[in-house]
Amino acid sequence: MTALKKPELVCPAGSLRALEVAIDAGADAVYMGLKDATNARNFAGLNFDAAQARQGVRHAHDRGRKVLMALNTYAQADHPERWFKAVDVAADIGVDALILADPAVMAYSRRVHPDLRLHLSVQASATNYEAIEFYRERYGIQRAVLPRVLTMSQIAHLIRNTTVEIEVFGFGSLCVMVEGRCALSSYVTGHSPNNTGVCSPASAVRWEEHGGAVDARLGGVLIDRYEANEHRAYPTLCKGRFEVEGAVDYAIEEPTSLNTLELLPTLMQAGVAAIKIEGRQRGTAYVQQVTRVWRQAVDACANQPARFAVQPGWTSALGRLSEGQQHTLGALNRPWQ
Ligand code: SF4
């Protein structure tokens, strides 16, 4: 097998420090967002103001890397100007692309900044080539980030039928619903994950100890019950344990992390243009270690795909950083579909 085209390694930057660490650890591009509701990861204490974003872009560009700005929430009906203003700020700062979900924001960007490259956010939930082609024809998108619900053969089929670059998630937490537009968490917390940046806002989380066990509640709803010595995960509704037909188990999704390292040769043969690492809410140690492992893996696979093998050191390093300390291939490995 000859060398394969190397996909871009796109890493998370929840802060200026994380951006610098990701770039220095080998990211080809980083993605970031502003400190407001235009950003689907609008966490308190994270993200960028315009001055920090400008500094981050300079750091990346000085080293020949790219910065992608996620303005990936849906604009509010009564004040879409905030989203349009954010597009102007990003263009002024000199980001390499915008990651957008709302067609109104795409239309504005196309009209006012026609040279600015547009990527379709995972939040847009485009899962087939017809949808992606629509966004290309109508708004000129040049890349689409796929939701984490497609099998490997569905991804390959989609790539064969569009000229738009395809980016897939390679590592990180899983979201099994409509990527942040999930009614589950809004129902119990009263907050939209679209605008509050998180499915389980800290204000809605409650831990209750009784009789040696610990209950995790979200918006008053019992999500999980842990024995005293059991590892506890941050309560996320889709990853809770519930009683179904008399048995208590993970009814929707297990608290595991997506890790597609072993599928790298297949993803690259299919023509994936970019691999995204999830985790703008994670610390700089996570960003640094995950970026280092993936840099080595992507380089090794591109150079000698036939001899590519996942190194035990990579797996153990990623295992220590994973949600629930377990890995899954998620929807990518559903041979029956
Ligand atoms: S609760 Fe789960 S499925 Fe819903 S948005 Fe959050 S991670 Fe996704």
GROMACS .gro file of N, CA and C and ligand atoms in nm, residues 174-177 179-182 184-185 193 199 236-239, ligand 1:
model
   56
  174LEU      N    1  -1.876   1.115   2.361
  174LEU     CA    2  -1.977   1.087   2.258
  174LEU      C    3  -2.107   1.158   2.289
  175CYS      N    4  -2.174   1.203   2.186
  175CYS     CA    5  -2.310   1.253   2.198
  175CYS      C    6  -2.392   1.173   2.100
  176VAL      N    7  -2.494   1.105   2.149
  176VAL     CA    8  -2.565   1.011   2.061
  176VAL      C    9  -2.690   1.070   1.998
  177MET      N   10  -2.730   1.191   2.043
  177MET     CA   11  -2.852   1.248   1.988
  177MET      C   12  -2.817   1.343   1.875
  179GLU      N   13  -2.648   1.594   1.846
  179GLU     CA   14  -2.529   1.674   1.869
  179GLU      C   15  -2.557   1.807   1.938
  180GLY      N   16  -2.601   1.802   2.065
  180GLY     CA   17  -2.617   1.924   2.142
  180GLY      C   18  -2.756   1.984   2.132
  181ARG      N   19  -2.834   1.945   2.032
  181ARG     CA   20  -2.972   1.996   2.025
  181ARG      C   21  -3.065   1.889   2.083
  182CYS      N   22  -3.029   1.845   2.201
  182CYS     CA   23  -3.090   1.727   2.260
  182CYS      C   24  -3.200   1.771   2.355
  184LEU      N   25  -3.339   1.584   2.574
  184LEU     CA   26  -3.326   1.516   2.702
  184LEU      C   27  -3.282   1.614   2.811
  185SER      N   28  -3.169   1.680   2.788
  185SER     CA   29  -3.113   1.765   2.892
  185SER      C   30  -3.197   1.892   2.911
  193PRO      N   31  -2.895   2.325   2.568
  193PRO     CA   32  -2.750   2.300   2.547
  193PRO      C   33  -2.696   2.384   2.432
  199CYS      N   34  -2.461   2.016   2.842
  199CYS     CA   35  -2.588   1.943   2.863
  199CYS      C   36  -2.625   1.937   3.010
  236THR      N   37  -2.451   1.298   3.312
  236THR     CA   38  -2.506   1.334   3.181
  236THR      C   39  -2.625   1.241   3.157
  237LEU      N   40  -2.736   1.300   3.120
  237LEU     CA   41  -2.861   1.222   3.117
  237LEU      C   42  -2.853   1.099   3.028
  238CYS      N   43  -2.791   1.112   2.910
  238CYS     CA   44  -2.788   0.998   2.817
  238CYS      C   45  -2.695   0.888   2.868
  239LYS      N   46  -2.610   0.919   2.966
  239LYS     CA   47  -2.514   0.819   3.014
  239LYS      C   48  -2.547   0.774   3.157
  338SF4     S1   49  -2.747   1.463   2.704
  338SF4    FE1   50  -2.621   1.319   2.585
  338SF4     S2   51  -2.727   1.297   2.390
  338SF4    FE2   52  -2.806   1.484   2.489
  338SF4     S3   53  -2.677   1.652   2.408
  338SF4    FE3   54  -2.585   1.581   2.600
  338SF4     S4   55  -2.431   1.427   2.535
  338SF4    FE4   56  -2.571   1.458   2.364
   0.00000   0.00000   0.00000
